[in-house]
PDB file of C-alpha atoms in Angstrom:
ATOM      1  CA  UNK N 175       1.799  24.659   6.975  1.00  0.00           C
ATOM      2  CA  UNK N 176       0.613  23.182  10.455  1.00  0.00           C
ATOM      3  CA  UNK N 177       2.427  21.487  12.633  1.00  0.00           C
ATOM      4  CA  UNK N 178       1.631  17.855  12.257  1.00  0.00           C
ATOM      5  CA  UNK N 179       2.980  18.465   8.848  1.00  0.00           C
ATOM      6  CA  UNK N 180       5.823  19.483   9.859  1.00  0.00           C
ATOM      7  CA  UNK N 181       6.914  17.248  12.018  1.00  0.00           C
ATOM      8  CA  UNK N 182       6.009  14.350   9.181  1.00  0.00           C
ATOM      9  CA  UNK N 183       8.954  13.930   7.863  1.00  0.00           C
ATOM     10  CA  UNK N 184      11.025  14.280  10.835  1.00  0.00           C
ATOM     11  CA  UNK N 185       8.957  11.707  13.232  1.00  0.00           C
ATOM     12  CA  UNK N 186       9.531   9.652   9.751  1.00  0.00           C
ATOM     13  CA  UNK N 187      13.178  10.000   9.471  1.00  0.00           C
ATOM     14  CA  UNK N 188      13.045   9.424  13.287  1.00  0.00           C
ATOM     15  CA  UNK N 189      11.756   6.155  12.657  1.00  0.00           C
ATOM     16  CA  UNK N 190      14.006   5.122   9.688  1.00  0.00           C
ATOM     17  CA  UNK N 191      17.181   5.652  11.909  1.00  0.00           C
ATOM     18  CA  UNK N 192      15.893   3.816  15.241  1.00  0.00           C
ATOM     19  CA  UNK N 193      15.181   1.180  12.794  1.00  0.00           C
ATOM     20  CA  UNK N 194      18.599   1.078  10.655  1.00  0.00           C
ATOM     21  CA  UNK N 195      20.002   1.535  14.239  1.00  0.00           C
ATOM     22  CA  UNK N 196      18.656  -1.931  15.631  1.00  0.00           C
ATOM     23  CA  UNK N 197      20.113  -3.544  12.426  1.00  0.00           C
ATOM     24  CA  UNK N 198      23.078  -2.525  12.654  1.00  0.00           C
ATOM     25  CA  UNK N 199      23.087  -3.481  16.768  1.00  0.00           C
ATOM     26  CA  UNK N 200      22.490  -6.835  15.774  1.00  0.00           C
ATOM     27  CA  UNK N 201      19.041  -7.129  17.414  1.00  0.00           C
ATOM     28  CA  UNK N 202      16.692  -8.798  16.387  1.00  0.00           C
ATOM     29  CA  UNK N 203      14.814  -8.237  13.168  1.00  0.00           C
ATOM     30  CA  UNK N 204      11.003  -7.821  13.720  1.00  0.00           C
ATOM     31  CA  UNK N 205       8.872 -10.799  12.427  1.00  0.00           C
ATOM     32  CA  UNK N 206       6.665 -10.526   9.652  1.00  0.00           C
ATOM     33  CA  UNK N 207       4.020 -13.095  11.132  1.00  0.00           C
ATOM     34  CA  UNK N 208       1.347 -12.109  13.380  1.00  0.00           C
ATOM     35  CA  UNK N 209       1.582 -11.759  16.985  1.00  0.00           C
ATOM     36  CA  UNK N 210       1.541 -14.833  18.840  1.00  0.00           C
ATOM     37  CA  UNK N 211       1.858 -17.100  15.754  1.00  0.00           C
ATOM     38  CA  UNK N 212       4.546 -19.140  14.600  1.00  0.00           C
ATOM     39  CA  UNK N 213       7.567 -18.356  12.334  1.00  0.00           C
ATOM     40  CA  UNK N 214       6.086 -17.948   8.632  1.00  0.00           C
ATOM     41  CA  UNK N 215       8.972 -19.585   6.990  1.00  0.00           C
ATOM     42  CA  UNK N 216       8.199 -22.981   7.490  1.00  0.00           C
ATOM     43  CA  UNK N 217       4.764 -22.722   6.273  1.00  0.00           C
ATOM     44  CA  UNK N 218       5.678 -20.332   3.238  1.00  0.00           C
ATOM     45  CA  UNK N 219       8.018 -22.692   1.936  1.00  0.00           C
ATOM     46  CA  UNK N 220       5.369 -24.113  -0.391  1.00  0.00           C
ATOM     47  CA  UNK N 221       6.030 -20.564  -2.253  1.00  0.00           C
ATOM     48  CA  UNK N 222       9.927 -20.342  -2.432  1.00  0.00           C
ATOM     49  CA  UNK N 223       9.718 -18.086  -5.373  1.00  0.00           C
ATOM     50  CA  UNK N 224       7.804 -15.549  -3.257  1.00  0.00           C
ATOM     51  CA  UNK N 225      10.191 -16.169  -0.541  1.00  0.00           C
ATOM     52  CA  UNK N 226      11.435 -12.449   1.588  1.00  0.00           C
ATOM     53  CA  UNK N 227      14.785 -11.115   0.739  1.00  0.00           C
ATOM     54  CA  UNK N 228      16.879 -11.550   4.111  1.00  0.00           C
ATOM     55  CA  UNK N 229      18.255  -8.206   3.821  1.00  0.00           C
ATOM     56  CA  UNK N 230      18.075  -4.926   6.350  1.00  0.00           C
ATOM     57  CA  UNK N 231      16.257  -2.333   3.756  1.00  0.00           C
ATOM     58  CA  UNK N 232      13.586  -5.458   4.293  1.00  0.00           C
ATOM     59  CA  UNK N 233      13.982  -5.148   8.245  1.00  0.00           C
ATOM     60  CA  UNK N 234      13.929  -1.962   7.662  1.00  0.00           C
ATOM     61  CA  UNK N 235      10.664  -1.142   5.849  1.00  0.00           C
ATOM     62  CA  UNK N 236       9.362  -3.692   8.220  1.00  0.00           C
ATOM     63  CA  UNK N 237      10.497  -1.970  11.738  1.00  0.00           C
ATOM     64  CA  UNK N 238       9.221   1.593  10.042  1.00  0.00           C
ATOM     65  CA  UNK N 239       5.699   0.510   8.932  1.00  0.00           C
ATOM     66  CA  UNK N 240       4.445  -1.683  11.167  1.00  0.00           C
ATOM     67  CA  UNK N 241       3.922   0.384  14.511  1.00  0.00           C
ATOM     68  CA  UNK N 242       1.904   2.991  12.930  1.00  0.00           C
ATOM     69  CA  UNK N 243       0.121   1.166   9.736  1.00  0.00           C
ATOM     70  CA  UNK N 244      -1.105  -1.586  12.796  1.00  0.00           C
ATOM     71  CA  UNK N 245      -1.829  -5.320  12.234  1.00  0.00           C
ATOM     72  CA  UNK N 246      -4.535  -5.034   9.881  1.00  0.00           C
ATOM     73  CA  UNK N 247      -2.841  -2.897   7.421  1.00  0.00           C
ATOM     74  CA  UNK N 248       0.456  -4.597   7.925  1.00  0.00           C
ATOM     75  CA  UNK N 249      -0.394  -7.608   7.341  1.00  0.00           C
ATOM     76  CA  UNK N 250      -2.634  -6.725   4.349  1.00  0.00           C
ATOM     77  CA  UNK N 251       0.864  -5.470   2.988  1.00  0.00           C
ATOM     78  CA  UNK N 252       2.759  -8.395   3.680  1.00  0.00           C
ATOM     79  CA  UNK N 253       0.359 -10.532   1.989  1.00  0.00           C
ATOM     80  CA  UNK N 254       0.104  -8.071  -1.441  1.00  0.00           C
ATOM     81  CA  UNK N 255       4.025  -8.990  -1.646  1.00  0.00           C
ATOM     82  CA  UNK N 256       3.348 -12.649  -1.371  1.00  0.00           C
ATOM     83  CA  UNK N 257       0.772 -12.305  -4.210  1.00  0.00           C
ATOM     84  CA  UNK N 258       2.318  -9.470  -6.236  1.00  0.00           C
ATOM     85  CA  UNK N 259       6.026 -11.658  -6.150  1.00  0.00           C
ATOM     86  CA  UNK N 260       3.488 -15.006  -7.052  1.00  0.00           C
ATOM     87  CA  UNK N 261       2.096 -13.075  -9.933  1.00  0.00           C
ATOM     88  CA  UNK N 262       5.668 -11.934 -10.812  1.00  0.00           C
ATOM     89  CA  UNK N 263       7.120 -15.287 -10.709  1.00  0.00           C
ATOM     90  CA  UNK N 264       4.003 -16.980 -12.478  1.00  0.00           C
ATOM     91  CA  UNK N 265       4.349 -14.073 -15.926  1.00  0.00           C
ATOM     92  CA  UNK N 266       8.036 -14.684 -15.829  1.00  0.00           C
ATOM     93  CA  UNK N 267       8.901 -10.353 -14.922  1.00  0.00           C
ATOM     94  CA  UNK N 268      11.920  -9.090 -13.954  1.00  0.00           C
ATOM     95  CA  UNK N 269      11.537  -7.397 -10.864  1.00  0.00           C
ATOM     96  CA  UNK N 270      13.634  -6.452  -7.386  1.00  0.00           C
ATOM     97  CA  UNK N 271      12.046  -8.096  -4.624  1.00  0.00           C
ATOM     98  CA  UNK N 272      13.687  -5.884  -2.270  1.00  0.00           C
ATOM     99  CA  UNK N 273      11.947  -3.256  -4.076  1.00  0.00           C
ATOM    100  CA  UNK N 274       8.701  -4.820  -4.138  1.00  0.00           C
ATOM    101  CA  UNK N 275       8.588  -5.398  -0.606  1.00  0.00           C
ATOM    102  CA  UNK N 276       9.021  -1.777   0.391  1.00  0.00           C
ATOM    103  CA  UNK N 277       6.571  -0.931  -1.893  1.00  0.00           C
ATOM    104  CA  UNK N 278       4.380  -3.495  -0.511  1.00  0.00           C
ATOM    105  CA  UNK N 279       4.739  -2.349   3.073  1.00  0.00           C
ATOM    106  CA  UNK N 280       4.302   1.508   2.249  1.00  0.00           C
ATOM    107  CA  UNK N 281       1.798   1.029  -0.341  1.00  0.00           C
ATOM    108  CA  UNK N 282      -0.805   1.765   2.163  1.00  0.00           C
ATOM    109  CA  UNK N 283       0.769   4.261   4.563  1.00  0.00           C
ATOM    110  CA  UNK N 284      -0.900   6.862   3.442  1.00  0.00           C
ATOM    111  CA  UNK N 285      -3.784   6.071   5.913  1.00  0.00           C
ATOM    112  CA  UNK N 286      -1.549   6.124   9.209  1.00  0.00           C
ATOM    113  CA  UNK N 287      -2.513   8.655  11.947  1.00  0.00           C
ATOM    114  CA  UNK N 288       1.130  10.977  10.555  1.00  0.00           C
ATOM    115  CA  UNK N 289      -1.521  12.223   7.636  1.00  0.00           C
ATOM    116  CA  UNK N 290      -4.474  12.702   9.506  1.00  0.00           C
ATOM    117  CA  UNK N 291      -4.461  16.510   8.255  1.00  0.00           C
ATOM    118  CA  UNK N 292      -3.212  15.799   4.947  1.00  0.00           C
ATOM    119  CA  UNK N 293      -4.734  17.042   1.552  1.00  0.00           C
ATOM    120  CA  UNK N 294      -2.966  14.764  -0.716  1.00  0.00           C
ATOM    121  CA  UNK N 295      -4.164  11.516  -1.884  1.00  0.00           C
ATOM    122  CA  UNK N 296      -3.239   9.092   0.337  1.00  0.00           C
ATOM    123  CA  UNK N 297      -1.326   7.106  -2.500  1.00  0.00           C
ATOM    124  CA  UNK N 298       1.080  10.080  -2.574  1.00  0.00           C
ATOM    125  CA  UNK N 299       1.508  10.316   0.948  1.00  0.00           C
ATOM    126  CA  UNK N 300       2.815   6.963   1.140  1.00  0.00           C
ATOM    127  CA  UNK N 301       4.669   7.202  -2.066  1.00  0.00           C
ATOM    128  CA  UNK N 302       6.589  10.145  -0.642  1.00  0.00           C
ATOM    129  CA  UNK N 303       7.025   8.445   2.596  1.00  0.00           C
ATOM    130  CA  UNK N 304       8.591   5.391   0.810  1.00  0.00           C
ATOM    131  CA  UNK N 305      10.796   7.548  -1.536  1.00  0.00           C
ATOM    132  CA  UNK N 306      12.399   9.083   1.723  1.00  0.00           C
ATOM    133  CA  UNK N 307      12.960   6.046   2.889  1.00  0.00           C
ATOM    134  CA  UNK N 308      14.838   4.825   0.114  1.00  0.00           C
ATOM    135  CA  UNK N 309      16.587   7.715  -0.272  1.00  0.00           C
ATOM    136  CA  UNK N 310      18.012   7.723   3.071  1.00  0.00           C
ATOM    137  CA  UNK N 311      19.209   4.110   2.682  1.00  0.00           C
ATOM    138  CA  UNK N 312      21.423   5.518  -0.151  1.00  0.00           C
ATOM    139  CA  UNK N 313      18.932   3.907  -2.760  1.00  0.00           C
ATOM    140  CA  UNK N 314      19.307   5.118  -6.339  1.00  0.00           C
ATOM    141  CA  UNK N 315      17.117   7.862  -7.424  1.00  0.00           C
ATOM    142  CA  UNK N 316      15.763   5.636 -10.078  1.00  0.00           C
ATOM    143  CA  UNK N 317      15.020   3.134  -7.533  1.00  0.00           C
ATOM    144  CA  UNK N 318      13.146   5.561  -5.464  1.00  0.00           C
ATOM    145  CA  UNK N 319      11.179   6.900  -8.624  1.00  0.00           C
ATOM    146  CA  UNK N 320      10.063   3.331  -9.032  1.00  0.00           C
ATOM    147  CA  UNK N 321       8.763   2.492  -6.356  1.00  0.00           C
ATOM    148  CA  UNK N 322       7.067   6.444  -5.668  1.00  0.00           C
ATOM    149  CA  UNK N 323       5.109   5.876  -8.714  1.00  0.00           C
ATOM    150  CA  UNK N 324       3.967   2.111  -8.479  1.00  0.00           C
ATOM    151  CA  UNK N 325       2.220   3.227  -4.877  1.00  0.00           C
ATOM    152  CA  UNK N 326       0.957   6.630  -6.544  1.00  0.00           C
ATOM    153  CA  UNK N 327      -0.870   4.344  -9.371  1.00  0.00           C
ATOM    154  CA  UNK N 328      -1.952   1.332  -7.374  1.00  0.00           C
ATOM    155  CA  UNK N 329      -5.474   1.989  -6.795  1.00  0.00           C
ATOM    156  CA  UNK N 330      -5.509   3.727 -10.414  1.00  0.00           C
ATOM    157  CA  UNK N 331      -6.805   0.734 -12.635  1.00  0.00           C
ATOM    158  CA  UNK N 332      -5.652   0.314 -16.264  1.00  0.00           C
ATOM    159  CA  UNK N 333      -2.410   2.598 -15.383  1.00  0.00           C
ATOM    160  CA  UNK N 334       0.264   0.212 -14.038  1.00  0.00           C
ATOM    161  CA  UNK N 335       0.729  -2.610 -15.924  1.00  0.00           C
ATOM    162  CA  UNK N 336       1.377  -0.236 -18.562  1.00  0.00           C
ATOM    163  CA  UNK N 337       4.588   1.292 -16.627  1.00  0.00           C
ATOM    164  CA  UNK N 338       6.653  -1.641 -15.471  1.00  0.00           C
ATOM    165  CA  UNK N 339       6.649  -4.931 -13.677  1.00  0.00           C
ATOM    166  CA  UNK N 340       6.782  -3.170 -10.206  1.00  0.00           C
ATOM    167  CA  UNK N 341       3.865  -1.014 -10.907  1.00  0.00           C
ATOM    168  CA  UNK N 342       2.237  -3.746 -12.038  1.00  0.00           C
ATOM    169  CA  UNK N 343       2.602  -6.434  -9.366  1.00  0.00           C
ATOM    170  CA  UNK N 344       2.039  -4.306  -6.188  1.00  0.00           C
ATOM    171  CA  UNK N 345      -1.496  -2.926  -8.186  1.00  0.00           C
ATOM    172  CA  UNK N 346      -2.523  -6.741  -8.833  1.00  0.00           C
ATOM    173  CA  UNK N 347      -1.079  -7.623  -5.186  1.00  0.00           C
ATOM    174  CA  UNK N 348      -3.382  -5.107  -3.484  1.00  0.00           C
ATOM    175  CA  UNK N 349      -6.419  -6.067  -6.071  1.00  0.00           C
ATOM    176  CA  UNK N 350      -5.728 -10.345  -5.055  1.00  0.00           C
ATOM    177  CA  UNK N 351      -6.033  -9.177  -1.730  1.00  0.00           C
ATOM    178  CA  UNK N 352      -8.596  -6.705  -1.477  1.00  0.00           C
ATOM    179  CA  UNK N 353     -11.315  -8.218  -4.248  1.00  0.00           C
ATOM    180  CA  UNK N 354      -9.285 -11.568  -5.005  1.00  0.00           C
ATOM    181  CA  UNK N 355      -8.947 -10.226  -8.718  1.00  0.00           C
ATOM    182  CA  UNK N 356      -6.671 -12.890 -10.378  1.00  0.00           C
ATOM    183  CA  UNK N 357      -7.915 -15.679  -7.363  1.00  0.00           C
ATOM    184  CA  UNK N 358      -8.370 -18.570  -9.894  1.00  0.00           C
ATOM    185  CA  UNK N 359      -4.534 -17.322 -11.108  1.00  0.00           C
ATOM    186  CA  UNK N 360      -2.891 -18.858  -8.290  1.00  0.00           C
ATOM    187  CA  UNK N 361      -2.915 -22.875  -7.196  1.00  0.00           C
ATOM    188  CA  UNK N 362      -4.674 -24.124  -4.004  1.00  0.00           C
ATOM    189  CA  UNK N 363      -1.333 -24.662  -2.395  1.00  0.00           C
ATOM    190  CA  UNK N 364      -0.495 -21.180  -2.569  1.00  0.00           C
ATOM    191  CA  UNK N 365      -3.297 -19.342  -1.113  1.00  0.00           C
ATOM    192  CA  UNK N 366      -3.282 -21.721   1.309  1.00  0.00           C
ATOM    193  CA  UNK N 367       0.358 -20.978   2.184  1.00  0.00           C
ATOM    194  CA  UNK N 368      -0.115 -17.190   2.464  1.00  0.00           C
ATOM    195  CA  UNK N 369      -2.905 -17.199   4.798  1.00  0.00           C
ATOM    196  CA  UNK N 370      -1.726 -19.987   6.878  1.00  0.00           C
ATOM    197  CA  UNK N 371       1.336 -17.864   7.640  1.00  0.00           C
ATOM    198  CA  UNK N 372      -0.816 -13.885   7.368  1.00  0.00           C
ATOM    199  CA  UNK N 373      -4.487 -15.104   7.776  1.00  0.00           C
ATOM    200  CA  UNK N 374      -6.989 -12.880   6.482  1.00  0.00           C
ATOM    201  CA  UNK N 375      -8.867 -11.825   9.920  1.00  0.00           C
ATOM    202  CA  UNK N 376     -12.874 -13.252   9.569  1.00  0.00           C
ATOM    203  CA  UNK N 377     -14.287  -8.886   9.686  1.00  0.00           C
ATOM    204  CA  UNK N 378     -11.455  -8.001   7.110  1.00  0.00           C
ATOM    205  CA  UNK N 379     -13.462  -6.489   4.594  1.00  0.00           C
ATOM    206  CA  UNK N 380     -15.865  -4.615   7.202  1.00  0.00           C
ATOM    207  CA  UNK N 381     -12.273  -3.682   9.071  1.00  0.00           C
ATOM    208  CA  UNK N 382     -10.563  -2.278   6.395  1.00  0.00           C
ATOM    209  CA  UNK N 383     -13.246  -0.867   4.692  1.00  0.00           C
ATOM    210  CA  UNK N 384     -13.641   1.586   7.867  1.00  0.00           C
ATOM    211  CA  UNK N 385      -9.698   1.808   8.223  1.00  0.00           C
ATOM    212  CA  UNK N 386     -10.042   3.187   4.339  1.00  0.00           C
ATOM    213  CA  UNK N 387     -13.033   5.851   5.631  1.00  0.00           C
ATOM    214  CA  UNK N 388     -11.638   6.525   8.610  1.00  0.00           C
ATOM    215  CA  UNK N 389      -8.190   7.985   7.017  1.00  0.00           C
ATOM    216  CA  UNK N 390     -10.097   9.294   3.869  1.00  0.00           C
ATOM    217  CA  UNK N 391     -13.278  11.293   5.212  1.00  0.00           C
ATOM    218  CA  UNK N 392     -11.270  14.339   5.820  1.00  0.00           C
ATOM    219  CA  UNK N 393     -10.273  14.607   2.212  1.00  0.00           C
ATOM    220  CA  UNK N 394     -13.056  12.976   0.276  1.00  0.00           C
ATOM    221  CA  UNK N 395     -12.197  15.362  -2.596  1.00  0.00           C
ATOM    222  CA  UNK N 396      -8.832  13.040  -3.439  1.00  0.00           C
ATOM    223  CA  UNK N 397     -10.786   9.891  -3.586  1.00  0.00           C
ATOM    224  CA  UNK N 398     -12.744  10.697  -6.733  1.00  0.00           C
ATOM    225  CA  UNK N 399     -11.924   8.812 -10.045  1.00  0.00           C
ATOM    226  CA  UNK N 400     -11.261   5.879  -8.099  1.00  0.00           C
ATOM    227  CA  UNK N 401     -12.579   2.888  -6.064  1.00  0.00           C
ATOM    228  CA  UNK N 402     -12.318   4.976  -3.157  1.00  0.00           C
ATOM    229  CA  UNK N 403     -14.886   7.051  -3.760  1.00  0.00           C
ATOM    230  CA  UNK N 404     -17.136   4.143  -3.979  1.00  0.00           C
ATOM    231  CA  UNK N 405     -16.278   3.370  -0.049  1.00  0.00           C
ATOM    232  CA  UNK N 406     -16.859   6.949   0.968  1.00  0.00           C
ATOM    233  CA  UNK N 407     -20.236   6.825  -0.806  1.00  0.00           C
ATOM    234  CA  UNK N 408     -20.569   3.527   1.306  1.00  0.00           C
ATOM    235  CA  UNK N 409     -19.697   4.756   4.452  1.00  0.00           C
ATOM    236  CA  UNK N 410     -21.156   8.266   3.728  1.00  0.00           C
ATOM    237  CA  UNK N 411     -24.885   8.462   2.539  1.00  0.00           C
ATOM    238  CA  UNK N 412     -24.244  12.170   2.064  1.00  0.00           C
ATOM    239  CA  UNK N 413     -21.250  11.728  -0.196  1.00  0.00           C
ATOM    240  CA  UNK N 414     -21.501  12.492  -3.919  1.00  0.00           C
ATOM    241  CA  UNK N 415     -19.288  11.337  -6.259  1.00  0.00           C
ATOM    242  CA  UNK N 416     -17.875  14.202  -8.839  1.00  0.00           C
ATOM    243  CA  UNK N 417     -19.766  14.000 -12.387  1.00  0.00           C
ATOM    244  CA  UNK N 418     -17.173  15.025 -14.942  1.00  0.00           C
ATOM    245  CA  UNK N 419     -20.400  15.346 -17.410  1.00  0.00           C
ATOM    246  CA  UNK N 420     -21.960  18.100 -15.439  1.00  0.00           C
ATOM    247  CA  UNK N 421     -18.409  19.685 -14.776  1.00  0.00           C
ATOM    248  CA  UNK N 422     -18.283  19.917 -19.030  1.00  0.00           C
ATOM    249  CA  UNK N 423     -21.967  21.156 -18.975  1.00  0.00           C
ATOM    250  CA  UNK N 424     -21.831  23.717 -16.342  1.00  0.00           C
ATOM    251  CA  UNK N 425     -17.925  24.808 -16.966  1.00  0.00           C
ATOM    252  CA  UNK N 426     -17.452  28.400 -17.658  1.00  0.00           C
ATOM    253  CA  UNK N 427     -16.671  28.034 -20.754  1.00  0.00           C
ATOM    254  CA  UNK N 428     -20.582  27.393 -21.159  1.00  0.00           C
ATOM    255  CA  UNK N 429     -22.333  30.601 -23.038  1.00  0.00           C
ATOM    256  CA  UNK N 430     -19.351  32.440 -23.029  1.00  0.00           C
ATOM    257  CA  UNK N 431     -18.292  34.448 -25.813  1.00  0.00           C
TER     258      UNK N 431
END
């Protein structure tokens, strides 16, 4: 084990308490809008049934993420709750939006600079880091379990909307976002609400395309079997994508006796 991964989960819990710490100081809570705009509430109350949760585990997946996911990413995630709790409202599912929300904001957290040496696929990495952070708000494990796998299995298509309403949401949250799967889903009003309050910057694609190959290129082996591959492949003419038919073909079972 090396030591960036080491220190992981303790520069993580580090975070976590400094963050529980300002709460419970009174300070105040960090703003979910972008710098140097105004408040988002005003404008987001066109969507009241996508509307925050007030609470401090929200201020406190907020304070944790932000710094070291960086505006693009962060506000990518705050947007993927706005859709996600739209969709949720829309289909009439039962779901926590506290829950939601830190599963929004650590959805993509895999890709901060903490797992620059990791291994794992990035959807782990930030399902772990969001399962600590539950845990050590005193979460139930069930809670925790939750929300680990909805961010495991949100770039795995087909897989969450068969395991419950949170997987589900955040996986069609990140896909309105990314590809604007579901666009024609949600009125006029609405879209124009969430980007009025978290607009989408005009080099977003190009941006986070290169934020996805920039945290993935050391580990191209854990994008394969997903849409991930397909930016590494973009990024990376030299990049070949794994072909399960030749693994069967060439497998040792092949000729033996």
């Amino acid at each position: 084990m090396n030591i960036r991964s080491t220190l992981r989960p303790i520069l993580l819990s580090l975070a976590l308490g400094a963050a529980a710490a300002a709460t419970s100081a009174g300070t105040e809570p960090p703003t979910l809008a972008p710098a140097g705009a105004h408040a988002e509430t005003a404008t987001l109350d066109a969507v009241p049934e996508a509307r925050i949760p007030d609470t401090a585990l929200v201020r406190d997946a907020a304070a944790a993420t932000r710094d070291a996911e960086g505006e693009l990413v962060f506000q990518h995630s705050v947007r993927v709750y706005y859709w996600a709790a739209l969709a949720g409202s829309r289909k009439g599912l039962a779901f926590d939006p506290e829950l939601l929300f830190v599963a929004a904001m650590f959805h993509d957290y895999g890709l901060t600079a903490s797992y620059a040496d990791s291994h794992l696929r990035y959807e782990v990495d930030g399902a772990n880091a969001a399962r600590d952070f539950l845990r050590s708000h005193g979460r139930p494990e069930a809670d925790a379990r939750a929300v680990w796998l909805a961010i495991a299995l949100h770039t795995t298509n087909g897989i969450s909307r068969h395991v419950d309403p949170l997987a589900q949401l955040l996986a069609e949250g990140a896909n309105m976002d990314l590809v604007g799967a579901g666009f024609g889903d949600f009125t006029a009003a609405q879209r124009q609400a969430v980007e009025a309050a978290h607009p989408r910057p005009p080099r977003f694609p190009d941006d986070f395309l290169q934020a996805l190959y920039d945290n993935l290129k050391h580990r191209p082996e854990t994008t394969q079997g997903t849409g991930l591959a397909d930016v590494l492949a973009f990024k990376d003419p030299a990049f070949r994508r794994r072909d399960f038919a030749g693994l069967m073909r060439q497998s040792p079972w092949t000729g033996a006796n």
